[in-house]
Amino acid sequence: MSPHASTDREKPVIVWFRDDLRLADHPALHDAIDSGRPVIAVYVLDEETGGVRPLGGAARWWLHGALAALRAQLNDMGGTLLTFAGPAPETLDRLADISGAGALYCHYRYQKEARDQDSAVFDRLAGRRVEIVQRHGTLLRAPDAVRTKTGTPYRVFGAYWKAAVKLGPPPRPLAAPGRIRFWSSPTHWPKTMRPLDEDALLPRKPNWAGGLEADWTPGEAAGREILRDFVTHALAHYDTGRNEMAAEGSSRLSPYLRFGHVSPRQVWDAVSHIKGTDAEVFRGEIGWREFAWNTLYHAPDLPHRNLKPRFDIMRWRRDEGDVRAWQQGRTGIPIVDAGMRQLWETGWMHNRARMITASLLVKHLLIDWRVGEAWFWDTLVDADPANNAVNWQWVAGTGIEATPFFRVFSPLRQCERFDPDGDYMRRWVPELAKLTGKEIPAPWTLSQQSLRQAGVTLGKTYPEPIVDLDGGRQRALDALKATARTREDEAA
């Protein structure tokens, strides 16, 4: 028997934290505390078991702060957060052996790779007769809870959300625990337990996270503060404000939801008493997140394959120079460059800019959407397996309820509608700051005199456009027609 093993009555319980790094409205933690047994709080960074996709660079930076914030909360309550790296089945098995744990509490996960990882852990712990207790705590409703009358998953958001709303409001969120009885962990761990080097989550040489540090504070306290501030101020103008690119009209809750600093039930509860269009539109955004996870649950290869197979024969271009210019915000299309630079500096991008930048890559440049999805995965602090894939396929026209491929966003029209004074572009493309709101969307159309007066030299101080917008649009439409002809030829 392990020297730290406990009697049956005092056997501790493990609470396995994942994408739910909070104390309030944490059903698994709540039930573990209610068991009356000592609690072991643990996080395991396992990027091996089950084929789970490794976190991108920006998400790893966020995770560093998130773990520190949760540990500080637990320290204030007399405990700690254990963090390990390596295969979760072996790590948690060893932890159960060392502690004599009698149960493991965690939330359900809905991504196939994560479920496969969970199954491997549960199978390993079954040999020790460790009870597995799972709760729903990361979505308003489990993916299987909202289905059509024939029992199939919904493929259109409007119908899905209408059915979900008919089920009634979700349960009220649980309060944060007043106290937790913790297990006393050993001073020294066996060599078989590999502690997580949390500092290795941070970027080194170069440290590109300065903008992230200036813009974000990971953790539950910051998430709840942002939620309160949004409900108090921006929510009243959300329907229009969320699309004004230079304004602070969005909630900026996405990374806090992604890492579980706030739960969707907490967000829903915060706006549940508010009537009117703005609140309804915002609740619909919560619904879109639910729909994205519902879609990924039923189509697990969504981040890697076209949901519409007819696009499998699309002849995407391979142009590393165009991809690099897009990634660096050097396309010569100011609204696109503004979005991509905001992403690189802050780890986040305005939602309207996400659509514009994605459309330019997929349609005008005819680059495979998976190239863009991978870049967003690496650079977004809110990179979410479901939202990222669903949104990219939505823009590309290859997924559920997609914008048809032949509908190509006009960057210039988007400027007119959502950044009419050019303030967003000026903020992120400062070399064009002296151009007027009417001039800045398309500097290549200006006279040499106008450019000189603004201190702009195309090709030197700011790039020439890497694509003719009209020509790129036509190329995309031609590629779509070629795809249709290929399918017809194959059918014949």
XYZ file of C-alpha atoms in Angstrom:
492
model
C 0.000 0.000 0.000
C 1.197 3.526 -0.785
C 2.399 5.361 2.371
C -0.074 8.142 1.511
C -3.086 5.852 1.002
C -6.131 6.666 3.141
C -8.870 4.673 4.819
C -11.998 4.121 2.712
C -13.902 6.776 4.650
C -11.172 9.354 4.094
C -10.140 8.421 0.576
C -9.609 11.701 -1.293
C -11.292 12.550 -4.572
C -9.543 13.941 -7.630
C -11.066 16.928 -9.441
C -9.597 16.911 -12.927
C -9.650 20.453 -14.320
C -9.540 20.910 -18.105
C -11.284 23.710 -20.021
C -13.154 24.729 -16.849
C -10.586 26.691 -14.864
C -12.894 28.282 -12.294
C -14.469 27.600 -8.903
C -17.980 29.047 -9.351
C -20.572 27.075 -11.331
C -18.309 24.042 -11.482
C -20.673 21.071 -11.031
C -17.874 18.495 -10.839
C -16.046 20.433 -8.119
C -19.341 21.123 -6.338
C -20.195 17.420 -6.139
C -16.659 16.474 -5.115
C -16.881 18.874 -2.184
C -20.329 17.519 -1.287
C -18.829 14.031 -1.028
C -17.216 15.215 2.201
C -13.854 13.781 1.202
C -10.550 15.649 0.777
C -10.130 17.176 -2.662
C -7.131 16.925 -4.984
C -7.248 19.631 -7.665
C -5.181 18.684 -10.709
C -4.510 19.813 -14.274
C -2.678 17.576 -16.756
C -1.330 18.941 -20.025
C -1.628 15.846 -22.205
C -1.018 16.467 -25.900
C -0.360 12.814 -26.674
C -3.303 10.644 -25.654
C -6.275 10.406 -27.992
C -4.758 12.605 -30.668
C -5.756 15.814 -28.880
C -4.595 18.819 -30.873
C -1.738 20.698 -29.173
C -2.560 24.218 -28.076
C -1.409 27.102 -30.222
C 1.134 29.624 -28.996
C -1.367 32.274 -27.874
C -3.519 29.717 -26.054
C -0.438 28.368 -24.256
C 0.347 31.898 -23.077
C -3.221 32.192 -21.771
C -3.049 28.801 -20.083
C 0.005 29.934 -18.127
C -1.949 32.811 -16.617
C -5.066 30.723 -16.170
C -3.294 28.067 -14.115
C -1.605 30.722 -11.970
C -4.930 32.438 -11.323
C -6.694 29.207 -10.334
C -3.803 28.175 -8.098
C -3.947 31.550 -6.335
C -7.676 31.040 -5.669
C -7.057 27.586 -4.246
C -4.106 28.845 -2.189
C -6.401 31.418 -0.597
C -8.636 28.526 0.487
C -5.756 26.535 1.963
C -5.045 24.246 -0.985
C -3.232 24.210 -4.280
C -3.463 23.188 -7.920
C -1.237 20.310 -8.984
C -0.071 20.529 -12.587
C 1.556 17.713 -14.525
C 2.636 17.051 -18.105
C 2.491 13.821 -20.056
C -0.076 11.106 -20.767
C -3.114 11.650 -18.568
C -3.927 7.924 -18.108
C -0.535 7.171 -16.563
C -0.360 10.451 -14.639
C -3.779 10.150 -13.029
C -3.253 6.448 -12.360
C -0.073 7.251 -10.462
C -1.797 10.085 -8.619
C -4.590 7.713 -7.584
C -2.004 5.207 -6.373
C -0.025 7.770 -4.381
C -3.100 9.379 -2.823
C -5.349 6.352 -2.470
C -8.075 8.341 -4.239
C -11.477 6.712 -4.404
C -13.086 8.835 -7.131
C -12.336 11.166 -10.015
C -14.689 14.062 -10.776
C -14.668 15.923 -14.090
C -16.912 17.479 -16.705
C -17.972 15.805 -19.915
C -16.005 16.792 -22.983
C -17.528 16.743 -26.467
C -14.611 16.701 -28.912
C -13.905 13.169 -30.112
C -10.186 13.320 -29.357
C -10.893 14.587 -25.838
C -13.500 11.866 -25.285
C -10.988 9.273 -26.447
C -8.502 10.659 -23.934
C -11.105 10.500 -21.190
C -11.922 6.888 -22.056
C -8.243 5.950 -21.818
C -8.061 7.557 -18.360
C -11.250 5.902 -17.128
C -10.140 2.483 -18.378
C -6.836 2.870 -16.565
C -8.488 3.921 -13.292
C -11.033 1.107 -13.478
C -8.249 -1.268 -12.485
C -7.941 0.611 -9.192
C -11.695 0.700 -8.698
C -11.675 4.470 -8.788
C -15.226 5.745 -9.239
C -15.705 8.082 -12.213
C -18.189 10.922 -11.719
C -18.894 13.115 -14.761
C -21.086 16.191 -14.886
C -22.178 18.618 -17.601
C -20.516 21.964 -17.014
C -19.103 23.490 -20.203
C -22.222 24.063 -22.349
C -25.779 25.182 -21.686
C -26.939 21.774 -22.918
C -25.247 18.555 -23.941
C -25.060 18.125 -27.740
C -27.501 15.193 -27.681
C -30.131 17.296 -25.892
C -31.180 19.290 -28.981
C -32.260 17.162 -31.946
C -34.800 17.286 -34.754
C -38.097 15.429 -34.496
C -36.491 12.544 -36.369
C -33.624 12.398 -33.888
C -30.957 13.808 -36.197
C -28.708 16.773 -35.372
C -29.712 20.185 -36.674
C -27.779 21.513 -39.646
C -29.186 25.065 -39.617
C -28.540 27.404 -36.706
C -31.916 29.163 -36.749
C -33.833 25.911 -36.401
C -31.382 24.607 -33.797
C -31.622 27.694 -31.625
C -35.394 27.846 -31.848
C -35.581 24.249 -30.619
C -33.011 24.889 -27.884
C -34.875 27.946 -26.564
C -38.105 25.920 -26.439
C -36.448 23.588 -23.933
C -36.495 26.439 -21.438
C -33.718 28.263 -19.601
C -30.704 26.337 -18.327
C -30.303 25.705 -14.586
C -29.087 28.611 -12.492
C -25.309 28.677 -12.012
C -23.836 27.287 -8.817
C -22.191 29.625 -6.322
C -18.477 29.432 -5.625
C -17.633 27.101 -2.732
C -17.213 28.727 0.662
C -14.610 26.219 1.728
C -12.817 23.158 0.378
C -11.227 20.388 2.420
C -7.990 19.574 0.640
C -5.830 16.483 0.566
C -2.349 17.024 1.944
C -0.015 16.403 -0.990
C 3.504 14.989 -0.465
C 6.471 17.322 -0.308
C 8.338 15.336 -2.970
C 6.821 13.514 -5.917
C 8.208 10.279 -7.370
C 10.215 10.628 -10.564
C 7.362 8.922 -12.418
C 5.278 12.083 -11.914
C 6.354 14.802 -14.359
C 5.471 18.300 -13.083
C 4.353 20.743 -15.767
C 6.990 23.354 -16.511
C 4.498 26.202 -16.627
C 7.079 28.791 -17.613
C 7.698 26.794 -20.791
C 4.170 27.758 -21.870
C 5.405 31.334 -22.334
C 7.094 32.487 -25.558
C 10.852 32.864 -25.539
C 13.308 34.439 -27.984
C 11.474 36.454 -29.080
C 8.853 37.213 -26.483
C 5.961 38.213 -28.752
C 3.394 38.330 -25.951
C 3.770 41.982 -24.935
C 0.516 42.979 -26.599
C -1.311 40.049 -25.036
C -0.055 41.032 -21.601
C -1.277 44.599 -22.133
C -4.736 43.527 -23.312
C -5.644 40.497 -21.221
C -5.691 39.149 -17.679
C -6.525 35.440 -17.600
C -8.548 34.074 -14.705
C -11.984 33.795 -13.182
C -11.954 37.181 -11.446
C -11.085 39.022 -14.671
C -13.695 37.074 -16.620
C -16.484 37.914 -14.219
C -15.433 41.569 -14.178
C -15.561 41.718 -17.980
C -18.989 40.085 -17.945
C -20.308 42.620 -15.425
C -18.844 45.531 -17.372
C -20.324 44.296 -20.645
C -23.807 43.820 -19.197
C -23.650 47.262 -17.557
C -22.443 49.182 -20.596
C -22.033 47.622 -24.049
C -25.003 45.237 -23.993
C -27.477 48.106 -24.431
C -26.010 48.780 -27.904
C -24.885 45.276 -28.795
C -26.983 44.731 -31.918
C -25.235 47.556 -33.783
C -22.141 48.050 -31.619
C -20.791 44.535 -32.188
C -20.244 45.376 -35.874
C -18.633 48.795 -35.384
C -15.034 47.795 -35.804
C -13.475 50.822 -34.118
C -15.801 50.624 -31.112
C -15.653 48.443 -28.003
C -19.037 46.924 -28.739
C -18.269 43.225 -28.416
C -18.246 41.351 -25.127
C -14.596 40.119 -25.324
C -15.725 37.121 -23.294
C -14.568 34.521 -25.814
C -11.226 33.546 -24.197
C -12.856 33.424 -20.770
C -15.494 31.035 -22.098
C -12.900 29.027 -23.997
C -10.853 28.338 -20.856
C -13.885 28.123 -18.611
C -13.149 31.108 -16.378
C -16.831 31.896 -16.793
C -19.442 29.313 -17.685
C -22.122 29.744 -20.361
C -24.712 29.390 -17.587
C -23.186 32.359 -15.776
C -23.278 34.412 -18.966
C -26.868 33.382 -19.673
C -27.914 34.169 -16.115
C -26.295 37.622 -16.264
C -28.525 38.650 -19.198
C -31.587 36.516 -18.500
C -33.560 39.373 -16.950
C -32.829 41.831 -19.773
C -35.406 42.332 -22.517
C -35.034 43.780 -25.999
C -33.262 43.150 -29.281
C -29.723 43.707 -27.990
C -30.036 41.028 -25.317
C -31.726 38.622 -27.723
C -28.956 39.061 -30.284
C -26.329 38.448 -27.605
C -28.119 35.325 -26.389
C -28.050 34.188 -29.992
C -24.256 34.510 -29.944
C -24.180 32.195 -26.936
C -26.433 29.931 -28.993
C -23.964 29.968 -31.901
C -21.253 28.669 -29.575
C -23.611 25.871 -28.521
C -24.412 25.143 -32.171
C -20.707 25.010 -33.053
C -20.071 22.403 -30.372
C -23.161 20.498 -31.428
C -21.798 20.452 -34.976
C -18.308 19.320 -33.931
C -19.775 16.585 -31.739
C -21.616 15.079 -34.692
C -18.882 15.852 -37.275
C -15.618 15.256 -35.371
C -13.354 15.801 -38.368
C -14.734 19.305 -38.930
C -11.357 21.070 -38.332
C -9.720 18.971 -41.041
C -12.282 18.061 -43.722
C -14.872 19.875 -45.790
C -18.277 19.222 -44.331
C -19.576 19.445 -47.885
C -17.600 16.740 -49.749
C -18.126 18.369 -53.137
C -15.407 20.849 -52.200
C -12.849 18.057 -51.850
C -11.948 18.530 -55.514
C -11.513 22.303 -55.249
C -8.154 23.311 -56.706
C -6.778 25.593 -54.029
C -3.734 27.722 -54.779
C -0.445 27.099 -53.010
C 1.352 30.425 -52.660
C 3.572 30.794 -49.599
C 4.217 34.454 -50.378
C 0.510 35.312 -50.358
C -0.043 33.321 -47.177
C 2.864 35.046 -45.450
C 1.633 38.488 -46.526
C -1.830 37.653 -45.152
C -0.411 36.367 -41.863
C 1.760 39.457 -41.400
C -0.910 41.999 -42.355
C 0.996 43.014 -45.494
C -1.602 42.289 -48.189
C -1.969 45.927 -49.241
C -5.697 45.753 -48.397
C -5.910 47.996 -45.281
C -9.007 46.496 -43.641
C -7.494 43.020 -43.925
C -4.090 44.140 -42.716
C -5.675 45.908 -39.746
C -7.399 42.729 -38.642
C -4.339 40.547 -39.053
C -2.131 42.982 -37.135
C -4.674 43.232 -34.336
C -4.606 39.447 -34.146
C -0.822 39.259 -33.954
C -0.475 42.004 -31.369
C -3.372 41.139 -29.061
C -4.212 37.484 -29.733
C -7.749 38.513 -30.617
C -9.584 40.016 -33.568
C -12.886 41.808 -33.963
C -15.475 39.324 -35.216
C -16.278 41.363 -38.330
C -12.560 41.488 -39.130
C -12.376 37.711 -38.732
C -14.950 37.311 -41.481
C -13.281 39.846 -43.772
C -9.772 38.443 -43.385
C -10.955 34.858 -43.776
C -12.944 35.680 -46.900
C -9.976 37.376 -48.551
C -7.757 34.359 -47.910
C -10.233 31.750 -49.118
C -11.993 33.617 -51.918
C -9.756 36.337 -53.355
C -6.505 34.435 -52.760
C -8.082 30.994 -53.256
C -6.077 29.515 -50.369
C -7.436 26.427 -48.588
C -9.456 27.443 -45.519
C -7.478 24.949 -43.417
C -4.381 27.163 -43.800
C -6.277 30.041 -42.202
C -7.852 27.843 -39.548
C -4.399 26.635 -38.486
C -3.077 30.220 -38.251
C -6.004 31.328 -36.134
C -5.542 28.234 -33.956
C -1.968 29.287 -33.257
C -2.524 33.024 -32.768
C -5.931 33.408 -31.077
C -6.172 33.385 -27.294
C -9.764 32.193 -27.742
C -8.891 29.423 -30.239
C -11.767 27.030 -29.677
C -11.919 23.632 -31.437
C -15.573 24.054 -32.395
C -15.915 27.778 -33.074
C -12.691 28.038 -35.048
C -13.572 25.191 -37.406
C -17.264 26.060 -37.814
C -16.555 29.717 -38.504
C -13.845 29.015 -41.075
C -16.049 26.546 -42.911
C -18.932 29.022 -42.705
C -16.879 31.703 -44.452
C -15.421 29.226 -46.948
C -18.857 27.920 -47.904
C -17.804 24.341 -47.170
C -19.647 23.727 -43.900
C -22.968 23.841 -42.113
C -25.242 26.786 -42.963
C -22.338 28.233 -44.858
C -22.176 31.482 -46.745
C -22.234 30.087 -50.316
C -18.829 30.097 -51.941
C -20.045 32.439 -54.680
C -20.823 35.137 -52.094
C -17.507 36.950 -51.828
C -17.036 39.631 -49.193
C -16.035 42.976 -50.705
C -13.393 44.451 -48.374
C -14.200 47.958 -49.607
C -17.923 47.562 -48.991
C -17.159 46.204 -45.529
C -15.130 49.350 -44.808
C -18.030 51.570 -45.852
C -20.431 49.766 -43.570
C -18.370 48.919 -40.513
C -15.394 51.328 -40.441
C -16.712 54.331 -42.379
C -14.347 56.845 -40.774
C -11.329 54.540 -41.069
C -10.577 54.636 -37.335
C -10.066 50.880 -37.028
C -7.691 50.849 -39.989
C -5.779 53.872 -38.672
C -5.360 52.186 -35.289
C -3.752 49.060 -36.711
C -2.165 50.362 -39.927
C -0.567 53.566 -38.626
C 1.468 54.173 -41.801
C -1.848 55.159 -43.422
C -3.027 57.308 -40.518
C -2.982 60.583 -42.472
C -5.427 59.319 -45.099
C -9.080 60.299 -44.741
C -11.884 57.866 -44.053
C -12.749 57.793 -47.741
C -9.146 57.384 -48.868
C -7.796 54.751 -46.504
C -9.736 51.662 -47.699
C -8.086 51.686 -51.159
C -4.816 53.691 -51.198
C -3.848 52.165 -54.570
C -6.615 54.204 -56.216
C -5.247 57.550 -54.977
C -3.153 60.012 -56.937
C 0.562 60.278 -56.258
C -0.012 63.743 -54.844
C -2.579 62.481 -52.314
C -0.253 59.686 -51.269
C 2.721 62.049 -50.886
C 0.693 64.428 -48.747
C -0.146 61.500 -46.443
C 3.470 60.308 -46.363
C 2.631 57.069 -48.177
C 4.748 55.404 -50.839
C 3.138 52.234 -52.119
C 5.633 49.414 -52.320
C 7.857 51.073 -49.705
C 6.008 52.478 -46.699
C 2.949 50.305 -47.411
C 2.587 47.320 -49.782
C 0.946 47.309 -53.151
C -2.131 45.022 -53.096
C -1.129 41.384 -53.579
C -4.391 40.731 -55.422
C -6.723 42.690 -57.667
C -10.039 42.488 -55.840
C -12.183 42.176 -58.942
C -9.772 39.716 -60.505
C -9.517 37.647 -57.330
C -13.282 37.470 -57.049
C -13.586 36.270 -60.620
C -10.838 33.687 -60.102
C -12.755 32.290 -57.132
C -15.961 32.057 -59.150
C -14.114 30.378 -62.009
C -12.639 27.827 -59.582
C -16.128 27.082 -58.282
C -17.414 26.573 -61.826
C -14.483 24.278 -62.600
C -15.345 22.224 -59.540
C -18.915 21.869 -60.753
C -17.727 20.819 -64.219
C -15.374 18.241 -62.715
C -18.227 16.733 -60.736
C -20.396 16.612 -63.837
C -17.611 14.905 -65.806
C -17.081 12.348 -63.029
C -20.812 11.659 -62.885
C -20.915 11.129 -66.648
